[in-house]
Amino acid sequence: SQQGEEDPQALSIQEGENATMNCSYKTSINNLQWYRQNSGRGLVHLILIRSNEREKHSGRLRVTLDTSKKSSSLLITASRAADTASYFCATDPGGNQFYFGTGTSLTVIP
Amino acid sequence: ETGVTQTPRHLVMGMTNKKSLKCEQHLGHNAMYWYKQSAKKPLELMFVYSLEERVENNSVPSRFSPECPNSSHLFLHLHTLQPEDSALYLCASSQVTGRTEAFFGQGTRLTVV
């Protein structure tokens, strides 16, 4: 399968703590994206990192990409209750589609 | 609001019904997608359209029939569905297929009874 796999499947932290989730994939990629989904709603794009980039920041988000290990991580710093959602990575191996994993369910406890 | 609008938000239909899901984007994107999201499964890509031409059809049963009349609109026609087709159906668009960020609609929660 070409889809990404997120780890852990579920994560529960206290507000103010950092949350780290990981994504592993199996084929070479052009880019990797992270998305967020609030319960039962559409996905919202968070960040895109290209295969020639190693790290990218956007506000409280930090994404790393290690193409040699075929893995990426998403770090959310100083988490807030509003960050409670599911987070998905999506890989682009070339072609017409992205491949999504099953996601990490993050709960931030106030 | 992401610029992609899906209607209806919720739909309950019997197995003998015919219904359609609608998706609309005014972002000037050239690619549009239908995804199916079931509990504890990865998002399943159903169809991809690029410049109104279908470019991907991932072995989707014929009871799902897409239509893309122009680059701003995408439909998913449904008929004789099964209970296992109950899921969240998501529409998305992107500037080009695959390589750029996708914008998703809020989804249609479909229940087949």
Tab-separated table of C-alpha atoms in Angstrom:
chain	number	residue	atom	x	y	z
A	1	SER	CA	0.000	0.000	0.000
A	2	GLN	CA	1.205	3.523	-0.706
A	3	GLN	CA	-0.701	5.169	2.080
A	4	GLY	CA	0.934	6.838	5.053
A	5	GLU	CA	0.548	5.373	8.492
A	6	GLU	CA	0.233	7.674	11.472
A	7	ASP	CA	1.472	6.825	14.916
A	8	PRO	CA	0.138	6.839	17.576
A	9	GLN	CA	-3.471	6.141	16.668
A	10	ALA	CA	-4.614	8.154	19.683
A	11	LEU	CA	-2.914	10.721	21.883
A	12	SER	CA	-4.184	12.480	24.991
A	13	ILE	CA	-2.271	15.385	26.563
A	14	GLN	CA	-2.807	18.288	28.926
A	15	GLU	CA	-3.275	21.789	27.602
A	16	GLY	CA	0.075	23.535	27.269
A	17	GLU	CA	2.015	20.354	26.530
A	18	ASN	CA	3.527	19.537	23.164
A	19	ALA	CA	2.003	16.905	20.906
A	20	THR	CA	4.065	14.842	18.493
A	21	MET	CA	2.661	12.512	15.885
A	22	ASN	CA	4.491	10.537	13.259
A	23	CYS	CA	3.861	9.370	9.749
A	24	SER	CA	5.632	6.577	7.898
A	25	TYR	CA	5.277	5.766	4.224
A	26	LYS	CA	6.617	3.197	1.805
A	27	THR	CA	7.428	4.768	-1.565
A	28	SER	CA	9.435	7.795	-2.666
A	29	ILE	CA	7.398	10.990	-2.642
A	30	ASN	CA	7.307	14.458	-4.174
A	31	ASN	CA	5.826	16.006	-1.064
A	32	LEU	CA	4.050	15.189	2.161
A	33	GLN	CA	1.169	17.119	3.642
A	34	TRP	CA	-0.501	17.238	7.027
A	35	TYR	CA	-4.220	17.805	7.442
A	36	ARG	CA	-6.492	18.268	10.407
A	37	GLN	CA	-10.094	17.126	10.749
A	38	ASN	CA	-12.531	18.146	13.412
A	39	SER	CA	-15.118	15.507	14.222
A	40	GLY	CA	-17.301	14.650	11.246
A	41	ARG	CA	-16.150	17.600	9.158
A	42	GLY	CA	-13.882	18.225	6.220
A	43	LEU	CA	-10.108	18.166	6.287
A	44	VAL	CA	-8.143	21.382	6.601
A	45	HIS	CA	-4.688	21.666	5.101
A	46	LEU	CA	-1.995	22.518	7.646
A	47	ILE	CA	1.362	22.338	5.950
A	48	LEU	CA	3.142	20.912	2.906
A	49	ILE	CA	6.770	19.854	2.956
A	50	ARG	CA	8.600	19.000	-0.237
A	51	SER	CA	10.954	16.055	-0.583
A	52	ASN	CA	14.001	18.331	-0.687
A	53	GLU	CA	13.050	20.047	2.580
A	54	ARG	CA	13.890	18.708	6.036
A	55	GLU	CA	11.922	20.995	8.309
A	56	LYS	CA	9.135	23.522	8.061
A	57	HIS	CA	7.370	25.769	10.537
A	58	SER	CA	3.967	27.383	10.574
A	59	GLY	CA	2.918	29.126	13.784
A	60	ARG	CA	2.862	26.459	16.520
A	61	LEU	CA	3.401	23.678	14.002
A	62	ARG	CA	6.732	22.130	13.156
A	63	VAL	CA	7.043	19.423	10.532
A	64	THR	CA	10.109	17.355	9.795
A	65	LEU	CA	10.748	15.017	6.900
A	66	ASP	CA	13.357	12.259	6.728
A	67	THR	CA	13.225	10.765	3.250
A	68	SER	CA	15.916	8.203	4.091
A	69	LYS	CA	13.648	6.767	6.787
A	70	LYS	CA	10.466	7.529	4.863
A	71	SER	CA	8.989	9.274	7.848
A	72	SER	CA	7.653	12.633	8.937
A	73	SER	CA	6.644	14.118	12.243
A	74	LEU	CA	4.213	16.858	13.206
A	75	LEU	CA	4.866	18.750	16.418
A	76	ILE	CA	2.228	21.022	17.905
A	77	THR	CA	3.708	23.199	20.628
A	78	ALA	CA	1.829	24.689	23.591
A	79	SER	CA	-1.310	22.757	22.733
A	80	ARG	CA	-4.780	24.164	23.274
A	81	ALA	CA	-8.153	22.477	23.758
A	82	ALA	CA	-9.082	23.754	20.286
A	83	ASP	CA	-6.318	21.562	18.817
A	84	THR	CA	-8.426	18.494	19.636
A	85	ALA	CA	-8.951	16.822	16.257
A	86	SER	CA	-7.699	14.038	14.029
A	87	TYR	CA	-4.490	14.638	12.123
A	88	PHE	CA	-3.650	12.957	8.828
A	89	CYS	CA	-0.573	12.818	6.682
A	90	ALA	CA	-0.961	12.589	2.921
A	91	THR	CA	1.792	11.530	0.565
A	92	ASP	CA	2.212	12.434	-3.091
A	93	PRO	CA	4.246	9.740	-4.867
A	94	GLY	CA	3.510	11.304	-8.244
A	95	GLY	CA	0.364	10.858	-10.277
A	96	ASN	CA	-3.095	12.183	-9.678
A	97	GLN	CA	-3.784	11.532	-6.048
A	98	PHE	CA	-2.693	11.838	-2.437
A	99	TYR	CA	-2.580	8.831	-0.154
A	100	PHE	CA	-3.967	9.331	3.344
A	101	GLY	CA	-3.450	7.260	6.455
A	102	THR	CA	-5.932	6.435	9.192
A	103	GLY	CA	-4.907	9.429	11.279
A	104	THR	CA	-3.938	10.262	14.845
A	105	SER	CA	-6.749	11.286	17.161
A	106	LEU	CA	-5.492	14.048	19.457
A	107	THR	CA	-7.324	15.045	22.636
A	108	VAL	CA	-6.118	18.110	24.512
A	109	ILE	CA	-7.493	18.214	28.038
A	110	PRO	CA	-8.156	21.718	29.401
B	1	GLU	CA	-15.092	27.940	5.018
B	2	THR	CA	-12.535	26.527	2.615
B	3	GLY	CA	-14.203	27.638	-0.607
B	4	VAL	CA	-15.580	24.162	-1.310
B	5	THR	CA	-19.268	23.707	-0.608
B	6	GLN	CA	-21.037	20.362	-0.384
B	7	THR	CA	-24.762	19.741	-0.273
B	8	PRO	CA	-26.590	18.214	1.398
B	9	ARG	CA	-24.731	17.954	4.711
B	10	HIS	CA	-26.762	14.935	5.774
B	11	LEU	CA	-28.636	12.382	3.692
B	12	VAL	CA	-30.639	9.321	4.648
B	13	MET	CA	-31.709	7.143	1.761
B	14	GLY	CA	-33.239	3.752	1.204
B	15	MET	CA	-31.502	1.097	-0.831
B	16	THR	CA	-33.836	1.618	-3.772
B	17	ASN	CA	-33.552	5.410	-3.850
B	18	LYS	CA	-31.642	7.588	-6.280
B	19	LYS	CA	-29.965	10.691	-4.932
B	20	SER	CA	-27.123	13.039	-5.847
B	21	LEU	CA	-24.404	14.757	-3.887
B	22	LYS	CA	-23.234	18.144	-5.066
B	23	CYS	CA	-19.895	19.876	-4.732
B	24	GLU	CA	-19.033	23.394	-5.809
B	25	GLN	CA	-15.761	25.331	-5.774
B	26	HIS	CA	-14.989	28.838	-6.922
B	27	LEU	CA	-11.287	28.760	-6.225
B	28	GLY	CA	-10.300	28.468	-9.853
B	29	HIS	CA	-8.933	24.987	-9.275
B	30	ASN	CA	-8.525	22.510	-12.101
B	31	ALA	CA	-8.785	19.271	-10.136
B	32	MET	CA	-11.686	17.906	-8.119
B	33	TYR	CA	-11.956	14.723	-6.057
B	34	TRP	CA	-14.498	12.502	-4.331
B	35	TYR	CA	-13.349	10.665	-1.203
B	36	LYS	CA	-15.148	8.191	1.027
B	37	GLN	CA	-14.361	8.189	4.746
B	38	SER	CA	-15.497	5.239	6.830
B	39	ALA	CA	-14.764	4.733	10.513
B	40	LYS	CA	-11.211	3.538	11.269
B	41	LYS	CA	-10.231	3.390	7.590
B	42	PRO	CA	-7.980	5.653	5.539
B	43	LEU	CA	-9.678	8.075	3.227
B	44	GLU	CA	-10.527	6.207	0.054
B	45	LEU	CA	-10.170	8.109	-3.164
B	46	MET	CA	-13.123	7.375	-5.428
B	47	PHE	CA	-12.743	9.671	-8.432
B	48	VAL	CA	-10.422	12.381	-9.697
B	49	TYR	CA	-11.288	14.933	-12.355
B	50	SER	CA	-8.773	17.199	-14.029
B	51	LEU	CA	-10.142	19.933	-16.276
B	52	GLU	CA	-13.513	18.151	-16.280
B	53	GLU	CA	-11.994	14.889	-17.491
B	54	ARG	CA	-11.978	11.852	-15.245
B	55	VAL	CA	-8.400	10.761	-14.662
B	56	GLU	CA	-8.764	8.249	-11.853
B	57	ASN	CA	-11.451	5.722	-11.013
B	58	ASN	CA	-10.350	3.547	-8.152
B	59	SER	CA	-12.473	0.450	-8.686
B	60	VAL	CA	-15.609	2.087	-7.431
B	61	PRO	CA	-18.874	0.130	-7.811
B	62	SER	CA	-21.115	1.312	-10.621
B	63	ARG	CA	-23.820	2.308	-8.146
B	64	PHE	CA	-21.675	5.449	-7.694
B	65	SER	CA	-21.633	7.619	-10.807
B	66	PRO	CA	-19.682	10.895	-10.932
B	67	GLU	CA	-20.394	13.851	-13.166
B	68	CYS	CA	-18.287	16.949	-13.731
B	69	PRO	CA	-20.195	19.367	-15.984
B	70	ASN	CA	-17.636	22.153	-15.552
B	71	SER	CA	-14.525	22.903	-13.546
B	72	SER	CA	-16.524	24.373	-10.653
B	73	HIS	CA	-19.049	21.613	-10.094
B	74	LEU	CA	-18.856	17.933	-9.267
B	75	PHE	CA	-21.702	15.532	-8.616
B	76	LEU	CA	-21.893	12.028	-7.241
B	77	HIS	CA	-25.024	10.206	-8.347
B	78	LEU	CA	-26.125	7.390	-6.085
B	79	HIS	CA	-28.479	4.508	-6.805
B	80	THR	CA	-29.270	1.129	-5.258
B	81	LEU	CA	-26.749	1.644	-2.480
B	82	GLN	CA	-25.961	-0.846	0.267
B	83	PRO	CA	-25.833	-0.221	4.024
B	84	GLU	CA	-22.025	-0.548	3.908
B	85	ASP	CA	-21.962	2.526	1.681
B	86	SER	CA	-22.925	4.607	4.714
B	87	ALA	CA	-20.006	6.974	5.301
B	88	LEU	CA	-18.832	10.568	5.125
B	89	TYR	CA	-18.349	11.593	1.497
B	90	LEU	CA	-15.840	14.356	1.017
B	91	CYS	CA	-15.258	16.522	-2.003
B	92	ALA	CA	-11.951	18.308	-2.497
B	93	SER	CA	-10.295	20.513	-5.071
B	94	SER	CA	-6.719	21.498	-5.831
B	95	GLN	CA	-4.905	23.661	-8.322
B	96	VAL	CA	-3.544	20.625	-10.130
B	97	THR	CA	-3.908	16.939	-9.420
B	98	GLY	CA	-1.846	15.456	-6.627
B	99	ARG	CA	0.920	17.996	-6.115
B	100	THR	CA	-0.622	20.892	-4.295
B	101	GLU	CA	-2.697	21.344	-1.198
B	102	ALA	CA	-6.265	20.193	-1.381
B	103	PHE	CA	-9.237	22.121	-0.094
B	104	PHE	CA	-12.005	19.980	1.323
B	105	GLY	CA	-15.702	20.554	1.713
B	106	GLN	CA	-17.487	19.815	4.972
B	107	GLY	CA	-18.717	16.488	3.682
B	108	THR	CA	-22.042	14.747	3.292
B	109	ARG	CA	-22.916	12.258	6.014
B	110	LEU	CA	-24.730	9.489	4.131
B	111	THR	CA	-26.790	6.834	5.849
B	112	VAL	CA	-28.248	4.002	3.792
B	113	VAL	CA	-31.171	2.228	5.434
